[in-house]
Coordinates of N, CA and C and ligand atoms in Angstrom, one line a residue:
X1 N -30.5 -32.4 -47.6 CA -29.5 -31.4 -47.1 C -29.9 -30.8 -45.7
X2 N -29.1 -30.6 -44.8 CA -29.3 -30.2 -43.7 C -28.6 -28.9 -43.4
X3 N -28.9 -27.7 -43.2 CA -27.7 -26.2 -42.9 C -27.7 -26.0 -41.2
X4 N -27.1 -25.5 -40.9 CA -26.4 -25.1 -39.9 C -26.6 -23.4 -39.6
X5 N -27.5 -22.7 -38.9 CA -27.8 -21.3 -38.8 C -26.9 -21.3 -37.4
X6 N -26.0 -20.1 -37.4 CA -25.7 -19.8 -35.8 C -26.0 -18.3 -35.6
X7 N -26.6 -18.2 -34.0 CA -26.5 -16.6 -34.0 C -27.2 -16.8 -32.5
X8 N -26.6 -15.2 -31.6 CA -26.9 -15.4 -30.4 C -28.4 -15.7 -30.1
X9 N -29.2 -14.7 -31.0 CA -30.8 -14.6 -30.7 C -31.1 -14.2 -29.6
X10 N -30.4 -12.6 -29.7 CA -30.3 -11.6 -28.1 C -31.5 -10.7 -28.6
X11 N -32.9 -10.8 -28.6 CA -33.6 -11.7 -28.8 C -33.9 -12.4 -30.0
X12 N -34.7 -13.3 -30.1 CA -35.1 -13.7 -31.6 C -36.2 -12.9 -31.9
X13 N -35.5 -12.4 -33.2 CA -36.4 -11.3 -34.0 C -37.1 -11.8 -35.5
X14 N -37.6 -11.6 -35.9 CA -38.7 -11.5 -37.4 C -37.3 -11.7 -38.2
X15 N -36.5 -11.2 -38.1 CA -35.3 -11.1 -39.2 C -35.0 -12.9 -38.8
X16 N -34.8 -13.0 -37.8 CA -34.2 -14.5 -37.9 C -35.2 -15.4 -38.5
X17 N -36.3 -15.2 -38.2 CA -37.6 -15.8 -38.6 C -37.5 -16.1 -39.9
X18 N -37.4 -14.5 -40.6 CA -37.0 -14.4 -42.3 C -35.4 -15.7 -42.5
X19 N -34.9 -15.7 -42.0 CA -34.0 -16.7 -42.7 C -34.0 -18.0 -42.0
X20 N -35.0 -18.3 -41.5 CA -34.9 -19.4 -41.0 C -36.0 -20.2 -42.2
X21 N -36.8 -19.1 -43.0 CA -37.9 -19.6 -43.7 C -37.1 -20.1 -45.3
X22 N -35.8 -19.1 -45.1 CA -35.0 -19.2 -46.5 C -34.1 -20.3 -46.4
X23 N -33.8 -20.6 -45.6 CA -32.6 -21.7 -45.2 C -33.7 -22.6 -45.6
X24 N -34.6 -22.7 -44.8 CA -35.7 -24.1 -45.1 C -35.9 -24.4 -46.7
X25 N -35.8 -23.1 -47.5 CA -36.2 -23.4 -48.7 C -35.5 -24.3 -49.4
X26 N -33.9 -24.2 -49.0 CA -32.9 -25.2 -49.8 C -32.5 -25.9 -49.1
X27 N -32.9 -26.2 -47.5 CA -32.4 -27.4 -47.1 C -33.7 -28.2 -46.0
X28 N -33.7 -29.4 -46.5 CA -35.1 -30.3 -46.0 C -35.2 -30.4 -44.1
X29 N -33.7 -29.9 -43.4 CA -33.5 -29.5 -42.1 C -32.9 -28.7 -41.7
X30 N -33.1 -27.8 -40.5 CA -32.4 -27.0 -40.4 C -31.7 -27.3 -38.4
X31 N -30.3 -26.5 -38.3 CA -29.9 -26.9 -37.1 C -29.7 -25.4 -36.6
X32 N -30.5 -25.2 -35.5 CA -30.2 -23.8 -35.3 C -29.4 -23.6 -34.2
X33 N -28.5 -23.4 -34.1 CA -27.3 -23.0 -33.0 C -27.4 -22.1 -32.5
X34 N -27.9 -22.1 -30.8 CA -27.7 -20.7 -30.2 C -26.3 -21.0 -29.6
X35 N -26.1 -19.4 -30.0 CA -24.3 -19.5 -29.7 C -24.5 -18.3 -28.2
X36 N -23.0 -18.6 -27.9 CA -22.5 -18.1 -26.5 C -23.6 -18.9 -25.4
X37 N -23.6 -19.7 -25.5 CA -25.1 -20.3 -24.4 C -24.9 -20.2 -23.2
X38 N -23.5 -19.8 -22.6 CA -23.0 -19.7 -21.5 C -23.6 -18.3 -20.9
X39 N -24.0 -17.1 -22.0 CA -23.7 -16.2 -21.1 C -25.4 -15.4 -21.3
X40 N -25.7 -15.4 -20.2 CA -26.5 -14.1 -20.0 C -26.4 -13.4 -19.0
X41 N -27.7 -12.3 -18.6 CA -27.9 -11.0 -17.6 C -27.0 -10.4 -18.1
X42 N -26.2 -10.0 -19.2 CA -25.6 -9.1 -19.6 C -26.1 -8.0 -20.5
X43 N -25.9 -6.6 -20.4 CA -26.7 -6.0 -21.6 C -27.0 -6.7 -23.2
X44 N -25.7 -7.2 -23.3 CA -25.6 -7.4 -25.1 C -26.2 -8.7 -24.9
X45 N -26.5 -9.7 -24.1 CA -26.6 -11.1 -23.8 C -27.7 -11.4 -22.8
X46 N -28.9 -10.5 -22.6 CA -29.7 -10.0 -21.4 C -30.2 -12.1 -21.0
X47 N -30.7 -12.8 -22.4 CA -31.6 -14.1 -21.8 C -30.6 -15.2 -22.5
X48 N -31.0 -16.6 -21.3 CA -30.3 -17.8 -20.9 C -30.8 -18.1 -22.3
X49 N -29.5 -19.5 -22.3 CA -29.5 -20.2 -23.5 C -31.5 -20.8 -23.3
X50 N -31.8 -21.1 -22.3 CA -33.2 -22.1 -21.9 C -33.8 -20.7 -22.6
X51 N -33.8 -19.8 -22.5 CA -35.1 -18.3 -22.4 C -34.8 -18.7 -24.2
X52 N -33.6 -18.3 -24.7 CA -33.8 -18.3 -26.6 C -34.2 -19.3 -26.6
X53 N -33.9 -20.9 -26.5 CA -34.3 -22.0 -27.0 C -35.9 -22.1 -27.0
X54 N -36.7 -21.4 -25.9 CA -37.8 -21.1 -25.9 C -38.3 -20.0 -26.8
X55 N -37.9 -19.3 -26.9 CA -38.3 -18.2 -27.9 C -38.1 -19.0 -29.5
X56 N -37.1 -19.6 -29.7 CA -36.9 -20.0 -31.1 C -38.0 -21.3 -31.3
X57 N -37.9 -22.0 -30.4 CA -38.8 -23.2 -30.5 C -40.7 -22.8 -30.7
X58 N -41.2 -21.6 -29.8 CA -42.2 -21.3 -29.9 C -42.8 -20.4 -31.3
X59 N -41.8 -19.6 -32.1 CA -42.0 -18.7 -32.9 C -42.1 -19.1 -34.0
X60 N -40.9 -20.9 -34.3 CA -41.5 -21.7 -35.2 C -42.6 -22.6 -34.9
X61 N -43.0 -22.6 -34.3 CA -44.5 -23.6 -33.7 C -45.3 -22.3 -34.4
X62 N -45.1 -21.0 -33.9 CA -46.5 -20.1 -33.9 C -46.2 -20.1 -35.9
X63 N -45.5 -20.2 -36.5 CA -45.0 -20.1 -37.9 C -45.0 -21.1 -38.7
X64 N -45.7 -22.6 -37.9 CA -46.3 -23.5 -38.9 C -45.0 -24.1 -38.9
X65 N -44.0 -23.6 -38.4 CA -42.2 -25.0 -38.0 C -42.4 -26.1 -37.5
X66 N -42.7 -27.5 -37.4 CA -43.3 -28.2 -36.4 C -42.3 -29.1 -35.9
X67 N -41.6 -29.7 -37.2 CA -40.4 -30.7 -37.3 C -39.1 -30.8 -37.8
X68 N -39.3 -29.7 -38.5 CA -37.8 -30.5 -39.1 C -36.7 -29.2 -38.9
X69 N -36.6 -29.2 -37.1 CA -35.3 -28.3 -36.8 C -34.9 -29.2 -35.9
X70 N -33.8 -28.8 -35.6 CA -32.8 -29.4 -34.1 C -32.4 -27.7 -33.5
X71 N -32.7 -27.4 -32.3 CA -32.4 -26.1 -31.4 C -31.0 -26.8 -30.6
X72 N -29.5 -25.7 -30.9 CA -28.9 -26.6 -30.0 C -27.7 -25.4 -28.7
X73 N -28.1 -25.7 -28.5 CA -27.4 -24.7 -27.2 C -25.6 -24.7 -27.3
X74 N -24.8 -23.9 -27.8 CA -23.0 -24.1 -27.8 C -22.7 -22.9 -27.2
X75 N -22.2 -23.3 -26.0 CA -20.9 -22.1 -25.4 C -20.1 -22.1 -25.9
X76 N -19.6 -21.0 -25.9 CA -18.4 -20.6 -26.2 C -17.1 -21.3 -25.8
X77 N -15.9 -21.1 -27.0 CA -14.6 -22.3 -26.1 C -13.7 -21.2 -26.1
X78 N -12.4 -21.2 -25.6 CA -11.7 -19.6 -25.2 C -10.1 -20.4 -26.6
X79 N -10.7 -20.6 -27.3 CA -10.1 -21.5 -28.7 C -10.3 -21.1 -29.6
X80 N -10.4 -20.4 -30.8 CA -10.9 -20.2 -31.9 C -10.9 -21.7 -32.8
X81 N -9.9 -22.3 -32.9 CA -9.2 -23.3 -33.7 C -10.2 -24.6 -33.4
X82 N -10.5 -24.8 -31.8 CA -11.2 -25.7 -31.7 C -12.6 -25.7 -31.5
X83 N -13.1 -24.2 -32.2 CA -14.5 -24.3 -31.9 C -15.2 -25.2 -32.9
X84 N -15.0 -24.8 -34.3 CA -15.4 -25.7 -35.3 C -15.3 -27.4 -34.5
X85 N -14.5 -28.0 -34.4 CA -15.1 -29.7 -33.7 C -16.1 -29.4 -33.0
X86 N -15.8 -28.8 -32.0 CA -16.5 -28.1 -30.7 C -18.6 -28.1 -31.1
X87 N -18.0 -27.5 -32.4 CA -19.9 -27.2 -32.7 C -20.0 -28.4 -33.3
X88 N -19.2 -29.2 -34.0 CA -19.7 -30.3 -34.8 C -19.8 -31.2 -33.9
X89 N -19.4 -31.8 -32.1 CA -19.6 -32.5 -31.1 C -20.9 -32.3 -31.0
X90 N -21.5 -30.9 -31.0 CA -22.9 -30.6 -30.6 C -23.6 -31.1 -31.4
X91 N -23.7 -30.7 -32.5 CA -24.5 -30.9 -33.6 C -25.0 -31.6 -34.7
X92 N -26.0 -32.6 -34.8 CA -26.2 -33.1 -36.0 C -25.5 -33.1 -37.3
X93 N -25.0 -33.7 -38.4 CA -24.1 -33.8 -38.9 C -25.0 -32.2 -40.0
X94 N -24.4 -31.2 -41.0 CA -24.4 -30.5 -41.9 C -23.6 -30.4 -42.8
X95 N -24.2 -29.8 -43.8 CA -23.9 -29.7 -45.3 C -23.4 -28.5 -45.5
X96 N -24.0 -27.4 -44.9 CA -24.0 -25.9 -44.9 C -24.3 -25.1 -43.9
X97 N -23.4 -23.5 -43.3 CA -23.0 -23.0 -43.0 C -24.0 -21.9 -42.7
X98 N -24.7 -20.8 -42.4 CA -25.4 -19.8 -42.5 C -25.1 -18.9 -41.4
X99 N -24.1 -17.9 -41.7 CA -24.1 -16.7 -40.7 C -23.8 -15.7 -41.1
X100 N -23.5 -14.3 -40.0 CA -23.6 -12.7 -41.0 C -22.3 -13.2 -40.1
X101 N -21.9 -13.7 -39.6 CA -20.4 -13.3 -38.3 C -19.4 -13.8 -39.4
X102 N -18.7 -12.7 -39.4 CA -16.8 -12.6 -40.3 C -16.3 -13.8 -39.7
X103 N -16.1 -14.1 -38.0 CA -15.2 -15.0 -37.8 C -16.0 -16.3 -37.8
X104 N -16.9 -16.4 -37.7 CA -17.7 -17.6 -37.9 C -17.8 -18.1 -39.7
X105 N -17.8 -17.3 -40.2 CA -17.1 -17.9 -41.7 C -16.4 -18.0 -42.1
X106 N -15.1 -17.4 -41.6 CA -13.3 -17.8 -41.5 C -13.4 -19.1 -41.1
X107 N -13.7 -19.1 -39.7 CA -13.4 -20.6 -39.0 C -14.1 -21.9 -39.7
X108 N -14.9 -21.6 -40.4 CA -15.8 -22.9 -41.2 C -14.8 -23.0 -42.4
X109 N -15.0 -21.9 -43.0 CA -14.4 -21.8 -44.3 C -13.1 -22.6 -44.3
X110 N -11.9 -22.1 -43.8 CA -11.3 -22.7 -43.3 C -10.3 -24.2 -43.2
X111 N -11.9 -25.0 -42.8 CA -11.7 -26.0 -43.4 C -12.6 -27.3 -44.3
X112 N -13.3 -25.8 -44.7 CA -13.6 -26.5 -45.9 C -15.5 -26.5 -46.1
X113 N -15.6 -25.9 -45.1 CA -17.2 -26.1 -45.5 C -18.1 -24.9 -45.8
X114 N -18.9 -25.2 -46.9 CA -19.2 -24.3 -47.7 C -20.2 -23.1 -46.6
X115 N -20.0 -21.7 -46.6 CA -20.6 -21.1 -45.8 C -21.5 -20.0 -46.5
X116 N -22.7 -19.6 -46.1 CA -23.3 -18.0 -46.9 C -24.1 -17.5 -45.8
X117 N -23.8 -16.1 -46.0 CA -24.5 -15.1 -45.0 C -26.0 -15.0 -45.8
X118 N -27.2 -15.4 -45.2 CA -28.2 -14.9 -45.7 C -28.7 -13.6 -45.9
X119 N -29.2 -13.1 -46.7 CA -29.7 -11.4 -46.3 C -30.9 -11.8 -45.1
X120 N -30.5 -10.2 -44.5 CA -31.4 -10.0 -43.5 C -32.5 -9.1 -44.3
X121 N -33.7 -10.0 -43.2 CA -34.4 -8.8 -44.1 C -35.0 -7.5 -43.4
X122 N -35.5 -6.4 -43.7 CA -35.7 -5.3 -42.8 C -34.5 -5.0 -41.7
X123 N -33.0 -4.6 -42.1 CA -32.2 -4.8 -40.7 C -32.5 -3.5 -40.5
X124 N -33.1 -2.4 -40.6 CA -33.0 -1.1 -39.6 C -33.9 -1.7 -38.6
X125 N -35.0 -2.5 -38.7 CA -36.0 -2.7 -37.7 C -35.2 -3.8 -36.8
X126 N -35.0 -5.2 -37.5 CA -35.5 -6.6 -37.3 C -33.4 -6.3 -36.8
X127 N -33.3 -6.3 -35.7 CA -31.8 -6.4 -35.5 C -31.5 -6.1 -33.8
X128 N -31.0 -7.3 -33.1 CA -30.8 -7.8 -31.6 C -30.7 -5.9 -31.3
X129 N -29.6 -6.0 -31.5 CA -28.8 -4.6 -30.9 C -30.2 -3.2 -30.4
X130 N -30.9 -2.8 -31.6 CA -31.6 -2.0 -32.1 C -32.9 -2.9 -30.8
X131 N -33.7 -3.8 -30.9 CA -34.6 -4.2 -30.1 C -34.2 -4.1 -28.5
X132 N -32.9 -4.5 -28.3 CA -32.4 -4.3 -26.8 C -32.7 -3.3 -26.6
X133 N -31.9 -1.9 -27.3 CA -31.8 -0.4 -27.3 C -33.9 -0.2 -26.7
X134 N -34.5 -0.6 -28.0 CA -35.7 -0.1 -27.8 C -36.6 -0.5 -26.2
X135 N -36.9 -1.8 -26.3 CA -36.6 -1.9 -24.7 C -36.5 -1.3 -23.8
X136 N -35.1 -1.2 -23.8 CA -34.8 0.2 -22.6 C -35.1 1.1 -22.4
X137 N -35.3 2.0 -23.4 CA -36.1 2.7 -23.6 C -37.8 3.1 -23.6
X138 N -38.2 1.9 -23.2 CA -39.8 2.2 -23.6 C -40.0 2.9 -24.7
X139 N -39.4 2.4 -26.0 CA -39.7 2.5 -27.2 C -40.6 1.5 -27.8
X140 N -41.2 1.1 -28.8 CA -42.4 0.5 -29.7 C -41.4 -1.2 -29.7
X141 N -41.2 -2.0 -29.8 CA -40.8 -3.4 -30.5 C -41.6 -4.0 -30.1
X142 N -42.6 -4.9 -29.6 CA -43.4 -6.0 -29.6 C -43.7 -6.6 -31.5
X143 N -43.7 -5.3 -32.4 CA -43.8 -5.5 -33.8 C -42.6 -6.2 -34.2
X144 N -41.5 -6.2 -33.8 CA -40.1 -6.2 -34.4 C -39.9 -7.9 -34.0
X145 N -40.6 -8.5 -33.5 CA -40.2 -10.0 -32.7 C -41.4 -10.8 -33.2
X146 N -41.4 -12.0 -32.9 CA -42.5 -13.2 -32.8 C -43.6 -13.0 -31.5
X147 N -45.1 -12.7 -31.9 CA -45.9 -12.6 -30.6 C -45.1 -13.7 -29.4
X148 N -44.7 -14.8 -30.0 CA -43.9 -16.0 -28.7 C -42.7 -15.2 -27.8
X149 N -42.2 -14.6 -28.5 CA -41.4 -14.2 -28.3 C -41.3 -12.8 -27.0
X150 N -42.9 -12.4 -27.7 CA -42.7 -11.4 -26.6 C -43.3 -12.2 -25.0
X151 N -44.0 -12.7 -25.5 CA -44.8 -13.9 -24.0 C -43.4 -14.5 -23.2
X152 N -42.5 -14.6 -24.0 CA -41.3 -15.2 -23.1 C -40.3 -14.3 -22.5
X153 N -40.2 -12.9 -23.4 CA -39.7 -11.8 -22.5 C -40.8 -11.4 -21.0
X154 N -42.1 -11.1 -21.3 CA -43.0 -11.2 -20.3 C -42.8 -12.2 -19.3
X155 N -42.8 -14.0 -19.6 CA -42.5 -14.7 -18.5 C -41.5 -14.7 -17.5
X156 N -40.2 -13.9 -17.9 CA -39.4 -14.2 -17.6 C -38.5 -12.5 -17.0
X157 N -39.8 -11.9 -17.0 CA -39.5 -10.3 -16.7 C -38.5 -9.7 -17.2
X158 N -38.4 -10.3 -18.4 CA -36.7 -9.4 -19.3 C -36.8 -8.4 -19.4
X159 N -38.1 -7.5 -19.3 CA -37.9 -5.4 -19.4 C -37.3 -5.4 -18.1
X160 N -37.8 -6.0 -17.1 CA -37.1 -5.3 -15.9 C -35.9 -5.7 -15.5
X161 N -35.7 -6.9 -16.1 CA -34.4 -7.3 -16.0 C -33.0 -6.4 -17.0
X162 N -33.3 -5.7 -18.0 CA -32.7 -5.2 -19.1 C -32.4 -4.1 -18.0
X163 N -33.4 -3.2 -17.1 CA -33.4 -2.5 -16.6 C -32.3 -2.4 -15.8
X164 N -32.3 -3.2 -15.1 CA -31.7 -3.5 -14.0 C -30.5 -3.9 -14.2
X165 N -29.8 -4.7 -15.6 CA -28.5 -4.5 -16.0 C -28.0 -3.3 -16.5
X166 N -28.7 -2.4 -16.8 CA -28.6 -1.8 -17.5 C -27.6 -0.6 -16.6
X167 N -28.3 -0.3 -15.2 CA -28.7 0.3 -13.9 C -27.2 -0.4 -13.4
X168 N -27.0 -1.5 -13.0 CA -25.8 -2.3 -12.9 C -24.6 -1.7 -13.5
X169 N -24.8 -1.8 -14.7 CA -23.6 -1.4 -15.5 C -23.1 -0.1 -15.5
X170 N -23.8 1.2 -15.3 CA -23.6 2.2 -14.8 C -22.9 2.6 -13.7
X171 N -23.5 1.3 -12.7 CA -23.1 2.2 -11.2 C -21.8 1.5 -11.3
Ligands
NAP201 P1 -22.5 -11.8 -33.3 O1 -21.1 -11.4 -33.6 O2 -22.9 -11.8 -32.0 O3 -23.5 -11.1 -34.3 C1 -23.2 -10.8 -35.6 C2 -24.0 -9.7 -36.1 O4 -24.5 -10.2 -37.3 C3 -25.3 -9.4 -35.2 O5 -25.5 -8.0 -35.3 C4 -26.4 -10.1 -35.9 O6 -27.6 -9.4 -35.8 C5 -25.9 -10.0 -37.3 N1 -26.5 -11.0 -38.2 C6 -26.9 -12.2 -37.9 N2 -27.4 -12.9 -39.0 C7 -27.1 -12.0 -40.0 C8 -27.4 -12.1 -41.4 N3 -27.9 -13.2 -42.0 N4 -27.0 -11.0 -42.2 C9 -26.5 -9.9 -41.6 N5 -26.3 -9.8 -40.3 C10 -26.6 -10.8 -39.5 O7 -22.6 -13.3 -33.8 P2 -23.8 -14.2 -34.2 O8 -23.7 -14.4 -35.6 O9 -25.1 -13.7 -33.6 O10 -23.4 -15.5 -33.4 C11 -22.1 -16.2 -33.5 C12 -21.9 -17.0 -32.3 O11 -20.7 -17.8 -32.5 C13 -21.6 -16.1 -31.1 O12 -22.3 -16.6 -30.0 C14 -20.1 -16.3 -30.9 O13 -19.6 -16.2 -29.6 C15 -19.9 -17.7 -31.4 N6 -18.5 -18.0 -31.7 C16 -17.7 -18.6 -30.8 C17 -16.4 -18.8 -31.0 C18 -15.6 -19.4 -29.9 O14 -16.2 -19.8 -28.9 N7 -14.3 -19.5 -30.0 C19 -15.8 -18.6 -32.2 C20 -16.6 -18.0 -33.2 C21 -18.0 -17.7 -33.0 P3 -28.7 -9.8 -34.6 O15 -28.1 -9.3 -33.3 O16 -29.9 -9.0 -35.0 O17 -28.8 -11.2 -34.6

């Protein structure tokens, strides 16, 4: 069995981590889809499809993941109807579905393929939105992410970059 995880991973947090370890449990592969890959430097979307695919690939290396994922990068199509082909062009063939997104389980469901939202685990902490917020803030999250994870916001100056959209978006 092979599942299909989609989710932006604005950043990858401990919560994805947690279901990437549960997906593994009932399926021998997993295909992780970073979605919107088109779009960053935006608040809600601050790092490039290349910055998650690095975070997600490092956090399962630091987590004992070595082989049996496929990381796959899908932009967005301005189609609802044709995104399902759209992701299955990209992607390794799957059995199953895994997301918390309403329209991302309509559109599978749909036509036919079995879908389930995993629980999250810890979401007051482990949750994109909530980690961005903290960030900008100079609040506490290095806890809330993968040590890889924070080394690739560091690489890639994403505090000061958060800052500076942030700063952007205001003026
Ligand atoms: P999202 O709508 O950006 O996020 C959904 C929310 O669900 C986020 O707050 C996320 O938290 C949360 N979440 C993720 N996994 C969860 C779980 N197991 N249980 C509870 N909540 C969970 O969507 P997304 O799911 O991250 O990504 C879907 C991607 O599909 C997007 O990039 C979207 O653009 C794409 N899409 C594209 C089309 C199209 O191009 N036409 C159509 C459908 C979907 P975190 O922020 O903490 O991850």
């Amino acid at each position: 069995m092979r599942g299909l995880l989609i989710g932006r991973f604005q950043p990858f947090h401990n919560g994805h981590s947690y279901v990437i370890r549960e997906v593994l449990k009932e399926n021998e592969e997993i295909i992780i889809g970073i979605g919107s890959a088109q779009i960053s430097h935006t608040l809600e979307n601050p790092f490039t499809a290349g910055e998650r695919v690095m975070m997600v690939s490092k956090s399962l290396y630091e987590n004992g993941i070595k082989k049996n994922y496929y990381i796959i990068p899908i932009p967005d199509v301005n189609n609802n109807s044709l995104w399902v082909p759209h992701v299955r062009s990209l992607t390794p063939p799957f059995n199953k579905v895994y997301s918390g997104n309403t329209l991302v389980k309509r559109l599978f469901g749909e036509v036919g393929v079995k879908v389930e939202t995993p629980p999250m685990y810890n979401r007051e902490e482990y949750s994109g939105t909530m980690i961005r917020k903290r960030i900008l803030n100079d609040e506490p999250w290095v806890d809330f992410v993968p040590r890889a994870v924070v080394d690739v916001i560091n690489e890639v100056s994403g505090v000061s970059r958060l800052k500076d959209l942030a700063k952007s978006d205001r003026a």
